[in-house]
Amino acid sequence: MNRGSSTKTAAAKRNAAGKRNAAARRVAIALAAFALCMSLAPGAARAEAVEDEKGFSLGLKFVGASLHADEQSDAFYIEDDGGGVQLDFGYRFNPVFMLEIVAGGSNHDTSDPAIEARMQSIQIFGYYRFMPESAFRPYIKGGFGGYAVELESGSASIRMDGGGVAFGGGFRYFLSPHFSFGVDFAYNMIQYDEATLSLGELSYESSVDENGGLTTLGLTFGYSF
C-alpha cells in the first residue's frame, strides 16, 4: 500500500471514530438532561394536572436526528445531523402502559448541494410510564418500525428501505389533564434489505444487506383525551 492510500485510510478511520464519539456525546447529554429533569421536576408537579387513566393522545414532535453513517467516502457523503418533525397517535390502556404509532422524518444535507437526503420512518412503541399520580411522567419505551433513506436530485432518486427496532425514554409534563410538553429520546437499529433506483418513470429494485442507525432527540407537545 502506498503512502497516499495509507493516509486516506487513516483519515477515514479518524473521521468514523470522530462521528461515533460525537454520537456518544449527544447520547450522554440527552441522558444527563433526562436525569436532571427527573430529579427536579417531581417536587413541582401538580396533582390536578394528571391525565385520565384511559384514552387517546395526539402529539407533535420537533426532532434533531443523527444518522450513523460511518462508512462514507470523501467524494460524496450525507451529513449525520439533520432536523424534522414527527406525529404520533397513542392509546393509554391504563395509567402505566401505552401504545403509540409514530410517523415522520428528517432532512439531511449532503456534500453535493444538488442532492437532497431524507430519512423517513413509521414505528410502533410500547411505553412504560412512571409516577401515575404526578403531572411529571417519565417513561421508557421500546418498539419496531419501517425505515427509508432517500437521495433525490431532480427526477432521479435512490431509496433504501428496511426494518428495525428502537428503544428510548423521556418525560411528559402535564400543564392540564389534556395538554403536555416533554422531551423524547430514541435510538434505532436498522437493517436495510431493499434498494430502489428511479429515473423518471423507470425504476429498478435490488436486494441489499446494509446496517444503519438513527438517533433522535425531540421536543414534544401533546393533547390527551
PDB file of C-alpha atoms in Angstrom:
ATOM      1  CA  MET A   1       0.000   0.000   0.000  1.00  0.00           C
ATOM      2  CA  ASN A   2       1.416   3.417  -0.946  1.00  0.00           C
ATOM      3  CA  ARG A   3       1.675   6.401   1.365  1.00  0.00           C
ATOM      4  CA  GLY A   4      -1.324   8.176  -0.228  1.00  0.00           C
ATOM      5  CA  SER A   5      -3.630   5.184   0.339  1.00  0.00           C
ATOM      6  CA  SER A   6      -2.439   4.817   3.933  1.00  0.00           C
ATOM      7  CA  THR A   7      -3.122   8.477   4.618  1.00  0.00           C
ATOM      8  CA  LYS A   8      -6.638   8.238   3.188  1.00  0.00           C
ATOM      9  CA  THR A   9      -7.372   5.087   5.198  1.00  0.00           C
ATOM     10  CA  ALA A  10      -6.159   6.672   8.419  1.00  0.00           C
ATOM     11  CA  ALA A  11      -8.195   9.822   7.749  1.00  0.00           C
ATOM     12  CA  ALA A  12     -11.312   7.748   7.103  1.00  0.00           C
ATOM     13  CA  LYS A  13     -10.811   5.854  10.361  1.00  0.00           C
ATOM     14  CA  ARG A  14     -10.331   9.086  12.291  1.00  0.00           C
ATOM     15  CA  ASN A  15     -13.459  10.518  10.654  1.00  0.00           C
ATOM     16  CA  ALA A  16     -15.515   7.450  11.588  1.00  0.00           C
ATOM     17  CA  ALA A  17     -14.202   7.485  15.164  1.00  0.00           C
ATOM     18  CA  GLY A  18     -14.987  11.192  15.451  1.00  0.00           C
ATOM     19  CA  LYS A  19     -18.563  10.601  14.314  1.00  0.00           C
ATOM     20  CA  ARG A  20     -19.024   7.773  16.817  1.00  0.00           C
ATOM     21  CA  ASN A  21     -17.631   9.936  19.625  1.00  0.00           C
ATOM     22  CA  ALA A  22     -19.917  12.819  18.648  1.00  0.00           C
ATOM     23  CA  ALA A  23     -22.944  10.491  18.709  1.00  0.00           C
ATOM     24  CA  ALA A  24     -21.877   9.170  22.116  1.00  0.00           C
ATOM     25  CA  ARG A  25     -21.590  12.725  23.452  1.00  0.00           C
ATOM     26  CA  ARG A  26     -25.097  13.545  22.195  1.00  0.00           C
ATOM     27  CA  VAL A  27     -26.493  10.460  23.913  1.00  0.00           C
ATOM     28  CA  ALA A  28     -24.671  11.334  27.147  1.00  0.00           C
ATOM     29  CA  ILE A  29     -26.015  14.902  27.088  1.00  0.00           C
ATOM     30  CA  ALA A  30     -29.561  13.649  26.466  1.00  0.00           C
ATOM     31  CA  LEU A  31     -29.356  11.170  29.340  1.00  0.00           C
ATOM     32  CA  ALA A  32     -27.885  13.792  31.669  1.00  0.00           C
ATOM     33  CA  ALA A  33     -30.682  16.242  30.837  1.00  0.00           C
ATOM     34  CA  PHE A  34     -33.242  13.497  31.375  1.00  0.00           C
ATOM     35  CA  ALA A  35     -31.748  12.606  34.773  1.00  0.00           C
ATOM     36  CA  LEU A  36     -31.716  16.264  35.817  1.00  0.00           C
ATOM     37  CA  CYS A  37     -35.385  16.698  34.881  1.00  0.00           C
ATOM     38  CA  MET A  38     -36.293  13.543  36.813  1.00  0.00           C
ATOM     39  CA  SER A  39     -34.537  14.873  39.916  1.00  0.00           C
ATOM     40  CA  LEU A  40     -36.014  18.385  39.805  1.00  0.00           C
ATOM     41  CA  ALA A  41     -39.495  18.102  38.355  1.00  0.00           C
ATOM     42  CA  PRO A  42     -41.372  15.818  40.805  1.00  0.00           C
ATOM     43  CA  GLY A  43     -41.352  18.465  43.517  1.00  0.00           C
ATOM     44  CA  ALA A  44     -43.026  20.936  41.160  1.00  0.00           C
ATOM     45  CA  ALA A  45     -45.588  18.501  39.711  1.00  0.00           C
ATOM     46  CA  ARG A  46     -49.227  19.380  40.247  1.00  0.00           C
ATOM     47  CA  ALA A  47     -51.675  16.629  41.119  1.00  0.00           C
ATOM     48  CA  GLU A  48     -54.539  18.449  39.414  1.00  0.00           C
ATOM     49  CA  ALA A  49     -52.777  18.100  36.047  1.00  0.00           C
ATOM     50  CA  VAL A  50     -52.918  14.270  35.938  1.00  0.00           C
ATOM     51  CA  GLU A  51     -54.389  12.940  32.682  1.00  0.00           C
ATOM     52  CA  ASP A  52     -57.252  10.421  32.501  1.00  0.00           C
ATOM     53  CA  GLU A  53     -56.272   6.795  33.129  1.00  0.00           C
ATOM     54  CA  LYS A  54     -57.511   5.588  29.719  1.00  0.00           C
ATOM     55  CA  GLY A  55     -57.901   7.348  26.418  1.00  0.00           C
ATOM     56  CA  PHE A  56     -56.204   8.631  23.293  1.00  0.00           C
ATOM     57  CA  SER A  57     -53.408  11.102  22.681  1.00  0.00           C
ATOM     58  CA  LEU A  58     -52.065  13.151  19.787  1.00  0.00           C
ATOM     59  CA  GLY A  59     -48.585  14.601  19.603  1.00  0.00           C
ATOM     60  CA  LEU A  60     -46.322  16.847  17.554  1.00  0.00           C
ATOM     61  CA  LYS A  61     -42.573  16.434  17.935  1.00  0.00           C
ATOM     62  CA  PHE A  62     -39.734  18.608  16.627  1.00  0.00           C
ATOM     63  CA  VAL A  63     -36.651  16.415  16.405  1.00  0.00           C
ATOM     64  CA  GLY A  64     -32.955  16.628  15.859  1.00  0.00           C
ATOM     65  CA  ALA A  65     -31.799  13.462  14.113  1.00  0.00           C
ATOM     66  CA  SER A  66     -28.386  11.874  13.727  1.00  0.00           C
ATOM     67  CA  LEU A  67     -27.627   9.185  11.147  1.00  0.00           C
ATOM     68  CA  HIS A  68     -24.881   6.706  11.929  1.00  0.00           C
ATOM     69  CA  ALA A  69     -23.247   6.583   8.504  1.00  0.00           C
ATOM     70  CA  ASP A  70     -19.610   5.911   9.368  1.00  0.00           C
ATOM     71  CA  GLU A  71     -18.510   4.274   6.106  1.00  0.00           C
ATOM     72  CA  GLN A  72     -18.797   7.168   3.672  1.00  0.00           C
ATOM     73  CA  SER A  73     -16.376   8.355   1.031  1.00  0.00           C
ATOM     74  CA  ASP A  74     -14.882  11.830   0.889  1.00  0.00           C
ATOM     75  CA  ALA A  75     -16.214  12.192  -2.663  1.00  0.00           C
ATOM     76  CA  PHE A  76     -19.853  12.096  -1.512  1.00  0.00           C
ATOM     77  CA  TYR A  77     -21.397  11.863   1.946  1.00  0.00           C
ATOM     78  CA  ILE A  78     -24.584  12.560   3.882  1.00  0.00           C
ATOM     79  CA  GLU A  79     -24.346  14.856   6.882  1.00  0.00           C
ATOM     80  CA  ASP A  80     -25.078  12.944  10.092  1.00  0.00           C
ATOM     81  CA  ASP A  81     -27.103  15.700  11.752  1.00  0.00           C
ATOM     82  CA  GLY A  82     -30.464  16.928  10.486  1.00  0.00           C
ATOM     83  CA  GLY A  83     -33.880  18.024  11.667  1.00  0.00           C
ATOM     84  CA  GLY A  84     -37.515  17.186  11.114  1.00  0.00           C
ATOM     85  CA  VAL A  85     -40.983  16.580  12.509  1.00  0.00           C
ATOM     86  CA  GLN A  86     -42.819  13.544  13.863  1.00  0.00           C
ATOM     87  CA  LEU A  87     -46.533  12.978  14.504  1.00  0.00           C
ATOM     88  CA  ASP A  88     -47.819  10.433  16.996  1.00  0.00           C
ATOM     89  CA  PHE A  89     -51.119   8.826  17.906  1.00  0.00           C
ATOM     90  CA  GLY A  90     -51.448   6.759  21.070  1.00  0.00           C
ATOM     91  CA  TYR A  91     -53.822   4.881  23.333  1.00  0.00           C
ATOM     92  CA  ARG A  92     -53.496   4.573  27.115  1.00  0.00           C
ATOM     93  CA  PHE A  93     -54.671   1.175  28.384  1.00  0.00           C
ATOM     94  CA  ASN A  94     -54.068   2.190  31.997  1.00  0.00           C
ATOM     95  CA  PRO A  95     -52.031   4.828  33.884  1.00  0.00           C
ATOM     96  CA  VAL A  96     -48.803   2.914  33.217  1.00  0.00           C
ATOM     97  CA  PHE A  97     -48.954   1.216  29.796  1.00  0.00           C
ATOM     98  CA  MET A  98     -49.481   2.986  26.460  1.00  0.00           C
ATOM     99  CA  LEU A  99     -49.112   2.090  22.764  1.00  0.00           C
ATOM    100  CA  GLU A 100     -48.195   4.728  20.210  1.00  0.00           C
ATOM    101  CA  ILE A 101     -47.771   4.982  16.437  1.00  0.00           C
ATOM    102  CA  VAL A 102     -45.101   7.488  15.362  1.00  0.00           C
ATOM    103  CA  ALA A 103     -44.552   8.697  11.781  1.00  0.00           C
ATOM    104  CA  GLY A 104     -42.198  11.345  10.480  1.00  0.00           C
ATOM    105  CA  GLY A 105     -38.818  12.113   9.037  1.00  0.00           C
ATOM    106  CA  SER A 106     -35.802  14.355   8.909  1.00  0.00           C
ATOM    107  CA  ASN A 107     -33.860  16.220   6.212  1.00  0.00           C
ATOM    108  CA  HIS A 108     -30.081  15.991   5.905  1.00  0.00           C
ATOM    109  CA  ASP A 109     -27.592  17.964   3.843  1.00  0.00           C
ATOM    110  CA  THR A 110     -25.113  16.229   1.563  1.00  0.00           C
ATOM    111  CA  SER A 111     -21.713  17.130   0.160  1.00  0.00           C
ATOM    112  CA  ASP A 112     -23.466  17.944  -3.142  1.00  0.00           C
ATOM    113  CA  PRO A 113     -25.915  20.891  -2.830  1.00  0.00           C
ATOM    114  CA  ALA A 114     -27.919  19.488  -5.757  1.00  0.00           C
ATOM    115  CA  ILE A 115     -28.717  16.239  -3.884  1.00  0.00           C
ATOM    116  CA  GLU A 116     -31.219  16.140  -1.021  1.00  0.00           C
ATOM    117  CA  ALA A 117     -31.304  13.402   1.625  1.00  0.00           C
ATOM    118  CA  ARG A 118     -34.365  12.398   3.632  1.00  0.00           C
ATOM    119  CA  MET A 119     -34.907   9.872   6.411  1.00  0.00           C
ATOM    120  CA  GLN A 120     -38.472   8.578   6.903  1.00  0.00           C
ATOM    121  CA  SER A 121     -39.935   6.170   9.429  1.00  0.00           C
ATOM    122  CA  ILE A 122     -43.135   4.757  10.897  1.00  0.00           C
ATOM    123  CA  GLN A 123     -42.911   2.981  14.244  1.00  0.00           C
ATOM    124  CA  ILE A 124     -44.985   1.313  16.953  1.00  0.00           C
ATOM    125  CA  PHE A 125     -43.835   1.872  20.539  1.00  0.00           C
ATOM    126  CA  GLY A 126     -44.887   0.417  23.849  1.00  0.00           C
ATOM    127  CA  TYR A 127     -44.441   2.794  26.797  1.00  0.00           C
ATOM    128  CA  TYR A 128     -43.968   2.066  30.479  1.00  0.00           C
ATOM    129  CA  ARG A 129     -44.735   5.274  32.339  1.00  0.00           C
ATOM    130  CA  PHE A 130     -43.707   6.042  35.905  1.00  0.00           C
ATOM    131  CA  MET A 131     -45.326   8.220  38.613  1.00  0.00           C
ATOM    132  CA  PRO A 132     -49.009   7.837  37.562  1.00  0.00           C
ATOM    133  CA  GLU A 133     -50.271  10.280  40.221  1.00  0.00           C
ATOM    134  CA  SER A 134     -47.960  13.091  39.144  1.00  0.00           C
ATOM    135  CA  ALA A 135     -48.095  15.706  36.414  1.00  0.00           C
ATOM    136  CA  PHE A 136     -44.477  14.775  35.647  1.00  0.00           C
ATOM    137  CA  ARG A 137     -44.447  11.445  33.764  1.00  0.00           C
ATOM    138  CA  PRO A 138     -41.044   9.933  32.953  1.00  0.00           C
ATOM    139  CA  TYR A 139     -41.124   6.843  30.737  1.00  0.00           C
ATOM    140  CA  ILE A 140     -39.129   4.208  28.925  1.00  0.00           C
ATOM    141  CA  LYS A 141     -40.167   2.782  25.560  1.00  0.00           C
ATOM    142  CA  GLY A 142     -39.361   0.107  23.019  1.00  0.00           C
ATOM    143  CA  GLY A 143     -40.712  -0.834  19.615  1.00  0.00           C
ATOM    144  CA  PHE A 144     -40.132  -1.624  15.962  1.00  0.00           C
ATOM    145  CA  GLY A 145     -40.771   0.019  12.615  1.00  0.00           C
ATOM    146  CA  GLY A 146     -40.070   0.562   8.948  1.00  0.00           C
ATOM    147  CA  TYR A 147     -37.427   2.991   7.701  1.00  0.00           C
ATOM    148  CA  ALA A 148     -36.359   4.554   4.417  1.00  0.00           C
ATOM    149  CA  VAL A 149     -33.450   6.787   3.461  1.00  0.00           C
ATOM    150  CA  GLU A 150     -33.679   8.542   0.097  1.00  0.00           C
ATOM    151  CA  LEU A 151     -31.326  10.607  -2.049  1.00  0.00           C
ATOM    152  CA  GLU A 152     -33.003  12.785  -4.663  1.00  0.00           C
ATOM    153  CA  SER A 153     -31.789  15.074  -7.428  1.00  0.00           C
ATOM    154  CA  GLY A 154     -34.354  16.271  -9.938  1.00  0.00           C
ATOM    155  CA  SER A 155     -36.192  13.264 -11.399  1.00  0.00           C
ATOM    156  CA  ALA A 156     -33.562  10.764 -10.196  1.00  0.00           C
ATOM    157  CA  SER A 157     -33.583   9.128  -6.771  1.00  0.00           C
ATOM    158  CA  ILE A 158     -32.062   6.263  -4.819  1.00  0.00           C
ATOM    159  CA  ARG A 159     -34.008   4.819  -1.894  1.00  0.00           C
ATOM    160  CA  MET A 160     -33.176   2.122   0.666  1.00  0.00           C
ATOM    161  CA  ASP A 161     -35.929   0.500   2.755  1.00  0.00           C
ATOM    162  CA  GLY A 162     -35.734  -1.757   5.773  1.00  0.00           C
ATOM    163  CA  GLY A 163     -36.966  -2.624   9.229  1.00  0.00           C
ATOM    164  CA  GLY A 164     -35.559  -2.198  12.680  1.00  0.00           C
ATOM    165  CA  VAL A 165     -36.029  -1.973  16.416  1.00  0.00           C
ATOM    166  CA  ALA A 166     -35.872   1.063  18.684  1.00  0.00           C
ATOM    167  CA  PHE A 167     -35.696   1.935  22.356  1.00  0.00           C
ATOM    168  CA  GLY A 168     -35.537   5.124  24.355  1.00  0.00           C
ATOM    169  CA  GLY A 169     -37.104   7.246  27.060  1.00  0.00           C
ATOM    170  CA  GLY A 170     -38.177  10.703  28.070  1.00  0.00           C
ATOM    171  CA  PHE A 171     -40.814  12.567  30.023  1.00  0.00           C
ATOM    172  CA  ARG A 172     -44.078  14.435  29.645  1.00  0.00           C
ATOM    173  CA  TYR A 173     -45.137  17.276  31.913  1.00  0.00           C
ATOM    174  CA  PHE A 174     -48.872  17.945  32.049  1.00  0.00           C
ATOM    175  CA  LEU A 175     -49.937  21.581  32.241  1.00  0.00           C
ATOM    176  CA  SER A 176     -53.535  20.360  32.489  1.00  0.00           C
ATOM    177  CA  PRO A 177     -55.260  16.952  32.171  1.00  0.00           C
ATOM    178  CA  HIS A 178     -55.218  17.480  28.387  1.00  0.00           C
ATOM    179  CA  PHE A 179     -52.101  19.465  27.421  1.00  0.00           C
ATOM    180  CA  SER A 180     -48.483  18.427  27.943  1.00  0.00           C
ATOM    181  CA  PHE A 181     -44.956  19.018  26.721  1.00  0.00           C
ATOM    182  CA  GLY A 182     -41.805  16.966  27.099  1.00  0.00           C
ATOM    183  CA  VAL A 183     -38.531  15.626  25.805  1.00  0.00           C
ATOM    184  CA  ASP A 184     -38.129  12.324  23.949  1.00  0.00           C
ATOM    185  CA  PHE A 185     -35.035  10.295  23.057  1.00  0.00           C
ATOM    186  CA  ALA A 186     -34.857   7.232  20.795  1.00  0.00           C
ATOM    187  CA  TYR A 187     -32.122   5.058  19.338  1.00  0.00           C
ATOM    188  CA  ASN A 188     -32.977   2.991  16.242  1.00  0.00           C
ATOM    189  CA  MET A 189     -31.082  -0.035  14.890  1.00  0.00           C
ATOM    190  CA  ILE A 190     -31.953  -0.561  11.214  1.00  0.00           C
ATOM    191  CA  GLN A 191     -31.427  -3.367   8.706  1.00  0.00           C
ATOM    192  CA  TYR A 192     -31.889  -2.224   5.099  1.00  0.00           C
ATOM    193  CA  ASP A 193     -32.893  -5.019   2.713  1.00  0.00           C
ATOM    194  CA  GLU A 194     -34.160  -3.311  -0.455  1.00  0.00           C
ATOM    195  CA  ALA A 195     -32.846  -0.567  -2.738  1.00  0.00           C
ATOM    196  CA  THR A 196     -34.758   1.232  -5.497  1.00  0.00           C
ATOM    197  CA  LEU A 197     -33.215   3.334  -8.257  1.00  0.00           C
ATOM    198  CA  SER A 198     -35.709   5.624 -10.010  1.00  0.00           C
ATOM    199  CA  LEU A 199     -35.227   7.790 -13.090  1.00  0.00           C
ATOM    200  CA  GLY A 200     -38.405   9.483 -14.220  1.00  0.00           C
ATOM    201  CA  GLU A 201     -40.986   6.739 -14.892  1.00  0.00           C
ATOM    202  CA  LEU A 202     -38.370   3.971 -14.800  1.00  0.00           C
ATOM    203  CA  SER A 203     -37.353   2.137 -11.636  1.00  0.00           C
ATOM    204  CA  TYR A 204     -35.136  -0.785 -10.699  1.00  0.00           C
ATOM    205  CA  GLU A 205     -35.272  -2.729  -7.407  1.00  0.00           C
ATOM    206  CA  SER A 206     -32.495  -4.772  -5.871  1.00  0.00           C
ATOM    207  CA  SER A 207     -31.829  -6.630  -2.621  1.00  0.00           C
ATOM    208  CA  VAL A 208     -29.250  -5.186  -0.246  1.00  0.00           C
ATOM    209  CA  ASP A 209     -27.857  -6.070   3.152  1.00  0.00           C
ATOM    210  CA  GLU A 210     -26.876  -2.864   4.935  1.00  0.00           C
ATOM    211  CA  ASN A 211     -26.896  -1.910   8.605  1.00  0.00           C
ATOM    212  CA  GLY A 212     -27.911   1.565   9.705  1.00  0.00           C
ATOM    213  CA  GLY A 213     -28.801   3.594  12.733  1.00  0.00           C
ATOM    214  CA  LEU A 214     -30.720   6.677  13.779  1.00  0.00           C
ATOM    215  CA  THR A 215     -30.738   8.712  16.992  1.00  0.00           C
ATOM    216  CA  THR A 216     -33.451  11.288  17.640  1.00  0.00           C
ATOM    217  CA  LEU A 217     -33.894  13.851  20.392  1.00  0.00           C
ATOM    218  CA  GLY A 218     -37.076  15.872  20.284  1.00  0.00           C
ATOM    219  CA  LEU A 219     -39.291  18.433  21.960  1.00  0.00           C
ATOM    220  CA  THR A 220     -42.838  17.109  22.000  1.00  0.00           C
ATOM    221  CA  PHE A 221     -46.262  18.705  22.555  1.00  0.00           C
ATOM    222  CA  GLY A 222     -49.248  16.509  23.310  1.00  0.00           C
ATOM    223  CA  TYR A 223     -53.018  16.532  23.681  1.00  0.00           C
ATOM    224  CA  SER A 224     -54.741  13.768  25.669  1.00  0.00           C
ATOM    225  CA  PHE A 225     -58.451  13.000  25.510  1.00  0.00           C
TER     226      PHE A 225
END
